[in-house]
XYZ file of C-alpha atoms in Angstrom:
687
model
C 18.478 -26.879 0.034
C 22.114 -26.705 -0.999
C 24.634 -25.165 1.401
C 25.975 -23.328 -1.646
C 23.082 -20.901 -1.383
C 24.635 -17.741 0.119
C 21.323 -16.996 1.816
C 20.970 -20.402 3.496
C 20.798 -18.723 6.919
C 17.510 -17.081 5.901
C 16.050 -20.535 5.334
C 16.780 -21.820 8.836
C 13.842 -22.672 11.146
C 13.086 -20.468 14.148
C 11.384 -21.608 17.354
C 8.597 -19.262 18.501
C 7.269 -20.499 21.817
C 5.496 -23.820 21.200
C 5.569 -23.496 17.375
C 8.341 -23.467 14.767
C 8.624 -21.237 11.717
C 10.140 -23.221 8.862
C 12.363 -20.277 7.815
C 13.048 -16.660 8.781
C 10.510 -15.050 6.428
C 7.623 -13.527 8.358
C 4.709 -11.670 6.781
C 3.746 -9.268 9.544
C 0.120 -8.194 9.964
C -1.161 -5.891 7.250
C -4.588 -4.832 6.046
C -6.070 -5.936 2.732
C -9.392 -4.107 2.546
C -10.942 -7.591 2.392
C -11.192 -8.740 6.006
C -14.511 -9.831 7.469
C -16.472 -8.559 4.445
C -14.560 -10.648 1.887
C -13.102 -13.593 3.826
C -12.605 -15.858 0.784
C -10.594 -13.194 -0.992
C -8.613 -12.450 2.162
C -7.821 -16.138 2.627
C -6.624 -16.337 -0.974
C -4.229 -13.417 -0.434
C -2.755 -15.038 2.676
C -2.623 -18.496 1.104
C -0.621 -17.094 -1.791
C 1.951 -15.727 0.648
C 2.269 -19.173 2.248
C 2.684 -20.764 -1.173
C 5.376 -18.191 -1.870
C 7.433 -19.466 1.043
C 6.619 -17.163 3.959
C 6.984 -19.243 7.116
C 4.517 -17.104 9.054
C 1.546 -15.364 7.455
C -0.406 -12.911 9.596
C -3.825 -11.423 9.031
C -4.764 -7.812 9.739
C -5.871 -6.087 12.923
C -8.831 -8.126 14.119
C -11.526 -6.487 16.241
C -12.267 -8.401 19.424
C -15.479 -6.616 20.442
C -18.219 -4.273 19.127
C -16.675 -1.407 21.136
C -13.752 -1.623 18.693
C -15.726 -1.255 15.474
C -13.640 0.046 12.571
C -16.518 0.260 10.085
C -16.652 1.132 7.236
C -13.195 -0.436 6.916
C -13.061 -4.176 6.343
C -10.495 -5.354 8.858
C -10.603 -8.701 10.664
C -13.421 -9.399 13.107
C -13.649 -11.868 15.995
C -16.505 -10.570 18.130
C -17.939 -14.000 18.815
C -17.918 -17.623 17.648
C -19.824 -16.774 14.478
C -16.680 -15.117 13.113
C -14.582 -18.268 13.501
C -15.542 -20.029 10.218
C -14.505 -17.052 8.100
C -11.117 -16.867 9.820
C -10.672 -20.610 9.489
C -10.720 -20.101 5.712
C -7.470 -18.196 6.145
C -5.752 -20.611 8.502
C -6.667 -23.543 6.259
C -5.239 -21.720 3.230
C -2.012 -20.915 5.083
C -1.598 -24.368 6.636
C -2.113 -26.007 3.234
C 1.337 -24.704 2.289
C 3.072 -25.527 5.570
C 3.124 -22.040 7.050
C 2.061 -20.768 10.469
C -0.978 -18.498 10.711
C -0.891 -15.443 12.982
C -3.778 -13.242 14.105
C -3.475 -9.677 15.346
C -6.105 -9.184 18.038
C -6.975 -5.570 18.674
C -9.097 -3.174 20.607
C -8.621 0.200 18.968
C -9.753 2.398 21.845
C -10.424 5.944 20.666
C -9.152 5.045 17.189
C -12.437 3.134 16.707
C -15.414 5.364 15.977
C -18.002 2.560 16.400
C -20.062 3.968 13.556
C -21.774 0.637 12.863
C -22.361 -0.564 16.415
C -22.926 2.870 18.013
C -21.260 1.471 21.122
C -19.485 3.825 23.553
C -15.881 4.556 22.580
C -13.357 3.510 25.241
C -10.033 5.108 26.159
C -7.650 5.313 29.143
C -8.917 8.825 29.880
C -11.599 11.211 28.648
C -10.698 12.389 25.129
C -11.921 12.944 21.597
C -11.924 10.116 19.079
C -8.860 9.879 16.865
C -10.577 11.347 13.782
C -12.471 14.516 12.953
C -15.741 12.753 13.810
C -17.487 14.857 16.496
C -17.491 12.221 19.190
C -15.644 11.576 22.441
C -14.378 8.493 24.235
C -15.131 7.707 27.846
C -12.461 6.856 30.393
C -12.440 3.170 31.289
C -13.068 2.342 34.915
C -11.750 -0.783 36.663
C -14.797 -2.788 35.593
C -14.215 -1.776 31.960
C -10.602 -2.905 32.174
C -11.639 -6.264 33.615
C -14.178 -6.651 30.818
C -11.597 -5.712 28.196
C -9.216 -8.356 29.527
C -12.036 -10.897 29.360
C -12.864 -9.928 25.752
C -9.217 -10.297 24.764
C -8.869 -13.666 26.490
C -12.044 -15.025 24.895
C -10.945 -13.750 21.477
C -7.639 -15.585 21.951
C -9.529 -18.804 22.654
C -11.673 -18.282 19.552
C -8.513 -17.575 17.537
C -7.058 -20.884 18.697
C -10.303 -22.593 17.670
C -10.002 -20.936 14.247
C -6.613 -22.602 13.812
C -4.180 -19.759 14.465
C -0.677 -20.666 15.633
C 0.484 -17.210 16.780
C -1.745 -14.761 18.636
C -0.847 -11.096 18.964
C -1.158 -8.554 21.698
C -1.052 -5.344 19.677
C 0.465 -2.130 21.057
C 1.456 -0.158 17.991
C 0.758 2.450 15.325
C -0.917 4.734 17.925
C -4.092 2.807 17.090
C -4.570 0.382 19.970
C -5.820 0.489 23.537
C -2.774 -1.348 24.872
C -0.478 1.328 23.460
C -2.795 4.163 24.469
C -2.391 3.127 28.116
C 1.402 3.368 27.674
C 1.383 6.955 26.361
C 1.275 9.664 29.052
C -0.558 12.193 26.880
C -3.419 9.682 26.513
C -3.224 8.150 29.970
C -4.060 10.746 32.629
C -5.100 8.157 35.215
C -4.139 8.282 38.897
C -4.813 4.609 39.736
C -2.538 1.579 39.304
C -2.940 1.820 35.479
C -1.608 5.381 35.263
C 1.263 7.550 36.336
C 4.554 5.627 36.359
C 5.761 3.679 33.341
C 5.294 0.408 35.219
C 1.669 1.332 35.820
C 1.079 2.405 32.221
C 2.522 -0.892 30.960
C 0.461 -2.913 33.452
C -2.423 -3.534 31.020
C -0.122 -4.888 28.298
C 1.563 -7.142 30.847
C -1.826 -8.475 31.912
C -2.907 -9.073 28.318
C 0.273 -11.054 27.651
C -0.181 -13.098 30.815
C -3.884 -13.705 30.104
C -3.154 -14.823 26.535
C -0.381 -17.157 27.647
C -2.645 -18.682 30.254
C -5.509 -19.145 27.782
C -3.695 -20.521 24.716
C 0.038 -20.608 25.447
C 0.161 -24.395 25.618
C -0.141 -24.657 21.842
C -0.075 -21.088 20.451
C 2.781 -18.602 20.501
C 2.021 -15.184 21.969
C 3.485 -12.221 20.073
C 3.728 -8.573 21.086
C 3.645 -5.986 18.342
C 5.188 -2.918 19.901
C 5.908 0.560 18.544
C 9.197 1.366 20.232
C 9.513 4.964 19.017
C 6.925 7.532 17.921
C 9.586 9.426 15.933
C 8.577 12.693 17.616
C 11.757 13.238 19.599
C 11.202 14.294 23.165
C 7.528 14.904 22.373
C 6.770 11.179 22.255
C 8.029 7.733 23.186
C 11.671 7.259 22.192
C 13.649 4.096 21.674
C 16.418 5.378 23.945
C 14.033 6.231 26.781
C 10.658 4.661 27.583
C 10.705 2.480 24.469
C 13.750 0.613 25.700
C 12.427 0.527 29.259
C 9.235 -1.198 28.119
C 11.253 -3.904 26.379
C 13.184 -4.370 29.615
C 9.979 -4.588 31.668
C 8.364 -7.175 29.390
C 11.499 -8.826 27.979
C 10.640 -12.500 28.448
C 6.821 -12.337 28.509
C 6.074 -12.576 24.755
C 7.220 -15.569 22.707
C 8.003 -13.098 19.921
C 8.791 -9.394 19.749
C 7.438 -7.704 16.600
C 9.029 -4.261 16.873
C 8.334 -1.246 14.691
C 7.860 2.531 14.902
C 4.758 4.695 15.189
C 2.639 6.059 13.778
C 1.554 4.243 10.623
C 2.975 6.962 8.370
C 6.399 6.304 9.894
C 6.146 2.523 9.900
C 4.990 2.576 6.254
C 7.052 5.510 5.034
C 7.156 6.000 1.271
C 10.374 6.009 -0.720
C 9.728 9.665 -1.536
C 10.512 10.591 2.055
C 12.399 7.508 3.229
C 14.334 6.128 0.250
C 16.511 3.667 2.178
C 15.293 0.103 2.619
C 15.916 -1.151 6.150
C 15.267 2.317 7.559
C 13.973 0.945 10.887
C 17.161 -0.932 11.788
C 18.403 1.811 14.083
C 15.248 1.407 16.187
C 15.517 -2.386 16.328
C 19.205 -2.854 16.971
C 19.151 -3.063 20.776
C 16.063 -5.265 21.318
C 17.856 -8.592 20.976
C 20.367 -7.439 23.580
C 17.533 -7.302 26.122
C 15.391 -10.333 25.357
C 16.162 -13.977 24.635
C 12.984 -14.260 22.594
C 13.026 -14.027 18.775
C 12.617 -10.586 17.215
C 11.008 -9.668 13.901
C 11.435 -6.264 12.305
C 10.432 -4.467 9.114
C 11.654 -1.572 6.992
C 10.552 -2.204 3.373
C 13.049 -5.059 3.105
C 13.548 -6.225 -0.493
C 17.286 -7.003 -0.682
C 18.397 -10.508 0.356
C 21.826 -9.099 1.193
C 20.337 -6.643 3.667
C 18.156 -9.391 5.145
C 21.188 -11.607 5.662
C 23.159 -8.734 7.162
C 20.388 -8.013 9.667
C 20.412 -11.610 10.876
C 24.211 -11.807 10.983
C 24.432 -8.567 12.957
C 21.916 -9.815 15.500
C 19.337 -7.148 14.730
C 16.523 -9.621 14.069
C 15.812 -13.332 13.991
C 13.012 -13.077 11.455
C 12.680 -10.896 8.358
C 9.391 -9.065 8.578
C 7.557 -7.703 5.592
C 4.203 -6.242 4.712
C 4.613 -4.157 1.546
C 7.446 -6.264 0.039
C 5.307 -9.396 0.507
C 2.506 -7.624 -1.360
C 4.746 -6.617 -4.265
C 6.126 -10.156 -4.457
C 4.503 -12.938 -2.431
C 7.208 -15.318 -3.697
C 10.305 -13.520 -2.344
C 11.231 -16.461 -0.043
C 10.888 -19.075 -2.792
C 12.945 -16.942 -5.188
C 15.714 -16.558 -2.624
C 15.594 -20.285 -1.891
C 15.840 -21.153 -5.593
C 18.540 -18.585 -6.359
C 16.223 -16.484 -8.533
C 17.128 -13.185 -6.913
C 16.887 -11.193 -10.136
C 13.230 -12.208 -10.475
C 12.120 -10.453 -7.272
C 9.516 -7.732 -7.847
C 10.807 -5.049 -5.526
C 8.355 -2.854 -3.640
C 8.556 0.738 -4.884
C 7.186 2.225 -1.655
C 4.376 4.143 -3.356
C 1.780 3.140 -0.721
C -0.968 2.414 -3.214
C -1.611 -0.647 -1.048
C -2.024 1.637 1.956
C -4.348 3.967 0.048
C -6.611 1.013 -0.706
C -7.101 0.413 3.000
C -7.677 4.094 3.665
C -10.286 4.149 0.902
C -11.978 1.000 2.209
C -11.420 -0.955 -1.025
C -9.629 -4.249 -1.797
C -5.851 -4.073 -1.790
C -3.984 -2.955 -4.926
C -0.276 -2.992 -5.800
C 1.601 -1.101 -8.498
C 4.189 -3.846 -8.909
C 1.893 -6.845 -8.480
C -1.375 -6.533 -10.433
C -2.569 -9.927 -9.153
C -2.718 -8.666 -5.557
C -6.328 -8.729 -4.387
C -7.411 -10.688 -7.475
C -6.346 -14.159 -6.327
C -9.886 -15.259 -5.444
C -12.015 -13.013 -7.659
C -10.155 -13.640 -10.912
C -8.084 -16.660 -9.956
C -4.862 -14.809 -10.745
C -1.495 -16.151 -9.590
C 1.565 -13.860 -9.497
C 3.879 -16.484 -10.969
C 1.591 -18.651 -13.110
C -0.376 -17.702 -16.207
C -2.318 -19.850 -18.666
C -0.323 -20.999 -21.716
C -1.070 -19.672 -25.198
C -4.130 -20.902 -27.051
C -2.690 -20.511 -30.544
C 0.472 -19.624 -32.431
C -0.725 -16.060 -32.960
C 1.822 -13.269 -33.205
C 1.129 -10.187 -31.087
C 2.143 -6.547 -31.321
C 2.199 -4.148 -28.392
C 2.543 -0.493 -29.338
C 3.858 1.617 -26.493
C 6.483 0.707 -23.913
C 5.053 2.360 -20.822
C 3.780 0.471 -17.761
C 0.713 -0.953 -19.522
C 2.622 -1.970 -22.642
C 5.520 -3.533 -20.740
C 3.211 -5.549 -18.473
C 1.055 -6.690 -21.386
C 4.087 -7.714 -23.454
C 5.687 -9.558 -20.534
C 2.577 -11.567 -19.728
C 1.883 -12.396 -23.377
C 5.461 -13.626 -23.652
C 5.089 -15.695 -20.493
C 2.067 -17.321 -22.046
C 4.250 -18.312 -25.006
C 3.089 -15.925 -27.719
C 5.502 -14.246 -30.096
C 5.599 -10.607 -28.988
C 6.834 -7.476 -30.721
C 6.962 -4.317 -28.619
C 7.362 -1.006 -30.453
C 8.079 2.198 -28.553
C 8.045 5.586 -30.307
C 10.678 7.222 -28.098
C 14.315 6.331 -27.553
C 13.705 4.863 -24.110
C 11.316 2.256 -22.761
C 9.205 2.932 -19.685
C 6.944 5.765 -20.808
C 5.642 7.910 -17.959
C 7.354 5.732 -15.329
C 10.829 6.422 -16.705
C 10.099 10.139 -16.883
C 8.501 10.420 -13.458
C 11.301 8.426 -11.827
C 13.706 11.281 -12.631
C 11.703 13.724 -10.510
C 12.610 14.387 -6.843
C 11.855 11.442 -4.552
C 10.483 9.140 -7.245
C 13.624 7.191 -8.191
C 12.129 3.911 -6.908
C 9.414 4.200 -9.572
C 12.039 2.879 -12.006
C 11.703 -0.568 -10.397
C 8.424 -0.935 -12.321
C 10.346 -0.713 -15.583
C 13.472 -2.554 -14.449
C 11.598 -5.696 -13.404
C 9.608 -5.960 -16.619
C 12.398 -5.023 -18.957
C 14.744 -7.548 -17.365
C 12.144 -10.277 -17.807
C 11.459 -9.387 -21.429
C 15.141 -9.358 -22.335
C 15.535 -12.950 -21.099
C 12.926 -14.297 -23.497
C 13.546 -15.585 -27.008
C 9.984 -14.901 -28.138
C 10.211 -11.114 -27.657
C 11.466 -8.362 -29.942
C 11.903 -4.876 -28.484
C 12.133 -1.797 -30.678
C 12.646 1.824 -29.636
C 12.491 4.919 -31.864
C 9.699 3.076 -33.671
C 6.641 5.261 -34.044
C 4.032 3.344 -36.041
C 1.012 4.462 -38.025
C -1.831 2.330 -39.296
C -0.176 1.541 -42.617
C 3.028 0.400 -40.936
C 1.112 -1.856 -38.569
C -0.740 -3.351 -41.537
C 2.573 -4.003 -43.282
C 3.809 -6.007 -40.296
C 1.012 -8.496 -40.856
C 0.348 -8.985 -37.126
C -3.368 -9.499 -36.530
C -3.413 -8.979 -32.763
C -2.492 -5.464 -31.636
C -2.514 -3.914 -28.160
C -2.310 -0.126 -28.210
C -0.691 1.454 -25.146
C 0.112 4.890 -26.525
C -0.553 6.735 -23.284
C -1.852 10.246 -22.767
C -0.641 13.845 -22.612
C -1.342 16.536 -20.047
C -3.795 19.180 -21.228
C -2.691 22.734 -21.950
C -6.125 24.371 -21.722
C -6.646 24.168 -17.949
C -9.608 21.814 -18.161
C -9.930 19.753 -14.985
C -12.201 18.776 -12.110
C -12.581 22.322 -10.863
C -12.876 24.014 -14.255
C -15.311 21.859 -16.234
C -18.113 24.445 -16.065
C -15.827 27.452 -16.512
C -12.734 26.702 -18.584
C -9.908 29.175 -17.835
C -9.260 31.887 -20.393
C -5.695 31.315 -21.536
C -4.126 33.862 -23.884
C -1.951 32.490 -26.671
C 0.879 34.752 -25.563
C 0.958 33.199 -22.092
C 3.823 30.853 -21.297
C 1.920 27.680 -20.349
C 3.700 24.408 -19.592
C 2.548 20.949 -18.529
C 4.179 18.100 -16.576
C 5.146 16.582 -19.924
C 7.284 19.648 -20.677
C 9.023 19.493 -17.292
C 9.648 15.742 -17.583
C 11.003 16.251 -21.105
C 13.622 18.649 -19.767
C 11.941 21.973 -20.559
C 12.403 24.540 -17.812
C 10.321 27.721 -17.406
C 11.905 31.069 -18.280
C 13.285 33.194 -15.480
C 10.686 34.635 -13.167
C 7.909 33.440 -10.878
C 6.164 30.159 -11.711
C 2.583 29.293 -10.809
C 1.698 25.600 -10.577
C -2.003 24.809 -10.718
C -2.749 21.381 -9.216
C -6.112 19.837 -10.035
C -4.633 16.303 -9.969
C -4.141 16.169 -6.172
C -1.648 13.346 -5.730
C 2.142 13.531 -6.143
C 3.073 15.034 -9.521
C 2.413 18.743 -8.954
C 4.201 18.611 -5.604
C 7.381 17.007 -6.944
C 7.459 19.478 -9.851
C 7.125 22.328 -7.352
C 9.979 20.826 -5.346
C 12.147 20.446 -8.448
C 11.659 24.055 -9.509
C 12.019 25.559 -6.024
C 15.255 23.625 -5.527
C 16.453 24.998 -8.873
C 15.914 28.539 -7.560
C 12.529 29.439 -8.999
C 9.985 31.451 -7.040
C 7.001 29.080 -6.995
C 3.344 29.725 -6.224
C 1.369 26.517 -5.706
C -2.376 26.860 -6.309
C -4.974 24.176 -5.668
C -8.771 24.143 -5.360
C -8.403 21.698 -2.442
C -7.943 22.737 1.174
C -4.628 20.852 1.397
C -1.658 20.385 -0.888
C -1.741 17.012 -2.703
C -4.973 16.135 -0.917
C -5.252 12.575 -2.284
C -1.918 11.728 -0.669
C -3.660 11.610 2.704
C -4.442 8.079 1.569
C -0.759 7.252 0.978
C 0.177 8.719 4.404
C 2.324 11.443 2.796
C 0.219 14.592 2.832
C 1.676 16.281 5.943
C 5.212 15.569 4.728
C 4.470 16.957 1.270
C 2.983 20.178 2.597
C 5.816 20.587 5.097
C 8.422 20.030 2.351
C 6.881 22.706 0.115
C 6.635 25.149 3.008
C 10.251 24.519 3.990
C 11.265 25.301 0.408
C 9.556 28.695 0.656
C 6.813 27.870 -1.832
C 3.822 30.213 -1.676
C 0.814 27.896 -1.166
C -2.667 29.099 -2.122
C -5.391 26.576 -1.207
C -9.123 26.744 -2.053
C -8.393 28.654 -5.250
C -9.621 27.924 -8.782
C -7.823 29.054 -11.920
C -9.887 31.416 -14.105
C -7.375 32.975 -16.513
C -3.749 33.125 -17.642
C -2.865 36.372 -19.375
C 0.660 37.388 -20.285
C 2.650 37.624 -17.054
C -0.327 37.144 -14.758
C -2.656 34.371 -13.640
C -6.074 35.031 -12.171
C -7.514 32.770 -9.488
C -10.743 32.901 -7.525
C -11.811 31.598 -4.144
C -13.510 28.195 -4.480
C -16.144 29.324 -1.966
C -16.770 33.046 -2.489
C -15.615 33.556 -6.080
C -13.460 36.516 -5.019
C -10.714 37.001 -7.623
C -7.012 37.635 -7.176
C -4.165 38.204 -9.648
C -0.822 36.409 -9.276
C 2.226 37.725 -11.133
C 3.966 34.845 -12.920
C 6.273 34.498 -15.895
C 4.923 31.019 -16.590
C 2.136 28.675 -15.534
C 2.328 24.894 -15.188
C -1.032 23.166 -15.509
C -1.474 19.820 -13.736
C -5.132 19.186 -14.477
C -6.306 16.382 -16.787
C -4.817 14.270 -19.549
C -5.937 13.684 -23.111
C -5.744 10.112 -24.375
C -3.519 9.463 -27.369
C -5.773 7.332 -29.594
C -4.710 8.338 -33.116
C -3.177 4.951 -33.919
C -6.044 3.054 -32.307
C -8.616 5.032 -34.295
C -6.717 4.264 -37.511
C -6.441 0.552 -36.762
C -10.123 0.062 -36.065
C -10.857 0.270 -39.775
C -8.425 -2.517 -40.607
C -9.344 -6.188 -40.641
C -7.406 -7.120 -37.550
C -8.556 -9.852 -35.183
C -7.580 -7.890 -32.067
C -7.282 -4.146 -31.572
C -7.332 -3.332 -27.868
C -6.669 0.002 -26.210
C -5.001 -0.319 -22.782
C -3.466 1.781 -20.029
C -3.596 5.569 -20.029
C -4.636 5.534 -23.695
C -7.864 3.857 -22.562
C -8.346 5.530 -19.182
C -5.704 7.850 -17.690
C -5.040 7.017 -14.064
C -2.259 5.981 -11.717
C 0.595 3.666 -12.670
C -1.141 0.881 -10.754
C -4.138 1.216 -13.085
C -1.984 1.026 -16.199
C -0.139 -2.086 -15.003
C -3.429 -3.773 -14.106
C -4.907 -2.956 -17.525
C -1.900 -4.412 -19.331
C -1.999 -7.532 -17.196
C -5.715 -8.093 -17.692
C -5.436 -7.647 -21.460
C -2.754 -10.344 -21.652
C -4.716 -12.721 -19.405
C -7.921 -12.274 -21.406
C -6.308 -12.549 -24.844
C -8.087 -15.249 -26.893
C -10.523 -15.808 -24.055
C -14.255 -15.611 -24.889
C -15.442 -12.098 -24.087
C -18.551 -13.280 -22.262
C -16.399 -15.472 -20.023
C -13.923 -12.663 -19.320
C -16.720 -10.209 -18.549
C -18.044 -12.507 -15.842
C -14.939 -11.690 -13.775
C -16.352 -8.229 -13.103
C -19.393 -9.742 -11.416
C -17.719 -12.179 -9.047
C -18.072 -11.072 -5.446
C -18.754 -12.394 -1.989
C -22.426 -12.006 -1.140
C -23.673 -11.779 2.423
C -25.631 -14.799 3.651
C -29.238 -13.762 4.327
C -29.823 -16.476 6.896
C -31.127 -15.137 10.213
C -28.210 -14.908 12.686
C -29.703 -13.330 15.804
């Protein structure tokens, strides 16, 4: 490595107890939705991070006992020795590329519902479980605490046997028993584990000491600690008990992994926390207290910010979860001086939603994430072209840009034709709405790549019909012409009873708003049957512009799907703070002149809402005119991709474009087999 690299400090080794990280890049624990159910796929995800240059690669929270059962979610599992071989797949994959493997041991206390095991739920004190499941946890007695310490110690020994180099004690995200004992609202005990801060921290101290004693000769012991709950005086604060805990335990861990709680704060989206490095203020004092190395996070994508954090003494190691998902090769790109090739995380939390939905991890920026084992996809490597065929991609949205970029990387000649004056399609338009500016990174990364390549031609203001495509003489065409929002009110809630919409009514769609059309003066009703972010940001845009807005949804919450991206409470609070009139559990039945009629989703009781205009955020209609015209021509390839094939999220469009480019000139039967590849449970008796 040349000293001329301005980021050479980030490539320096760091001693962590008895082990050494080869550089300062540290993939902190994060879930993948793969875990103990799909260990080969999980190992492939982690191995790719190690190949990409991360010096430490951690797994996800790993259950140590059946009383911490997170089913149906596929996290890590280390209940007994039978779980060791699956975890060894990961450590082998990580070690193969010279990285250290870390495991995050956990007992989730009342955050675990134990739905599979049906074991009693444990907590510091009597309380409900941390979900709406009608179940309560029992207070742990002294014998339970001794047993818990034994489970943790034995799990640490099994983790060492599985090949892990760093073993976590986990006290963060308001999800773990160690942290629950620290929090006075959860710990109502009157014995030596309750009351004073020293008593409430006692269990974490014992876990650290036990883990050191069990495996500290060869494994580093890390503490993941949520230093601030971001609730002000209503919770733990970095300036109060958070700092005091660091002082009490300063030299016990070999590594401090410090973040904020709860998960929605630690993994804040760019919509509500646009600044990368937003956790620095909570980290800044830790290194003043301890001599041990510190790792911190904060959606870190900029090498300059990373370097600044090390130079300022905020951290020793650059932690990342979401940025390492968007680009597993960030360290290698910084090492090689390829900064402009970094795929920056957009902070959309689609990765987080995958975990909350109990499905394999997905990423808007990185369509190979979660497909490393199943499809054999690599984020930086793609098979070379099979012929000298010329290709045409029609439509420059997320699917078209990704497809064109990957075809060009394979070596094909690529022409990309976009009908409008600007590339990016829906991404470019949505990125101009409140809070969505980071969406533009999806376009910026792909457009920058395409412009560097000599085998790519980009055309805007180039709407093509079938005859024009035929005249080009290109025999392989990918159609990514997108979709448009419906104007008739058809959606999930209105399929059986389509709203009656008078022709005289002023009805708009998200397309109108994103194209710069504003409603006339007067009240605006927004009907949201889409349930993620778009209706909410449009409501915010109009309310900020001075409109009186009524927000109607058939769901019981605003933007209900965004529970999965950890944003829902913030979205509803933002709309309420803006004075928006929210009407939940209401279905649209009619729009007539200056009035909209809605009815209760449960009783059918109708209500009229005065409004000068109505914005319908319901379903989209695919734009397939060109595709339909091309199917009659004698072309070798005519493939519909992205929203034109199946309207969905941006992540779906990018994946579709990527898959189309990968499968181009590949036998269809072979490509179709990818859908069937899965990890199948061994039916051998294991009692």
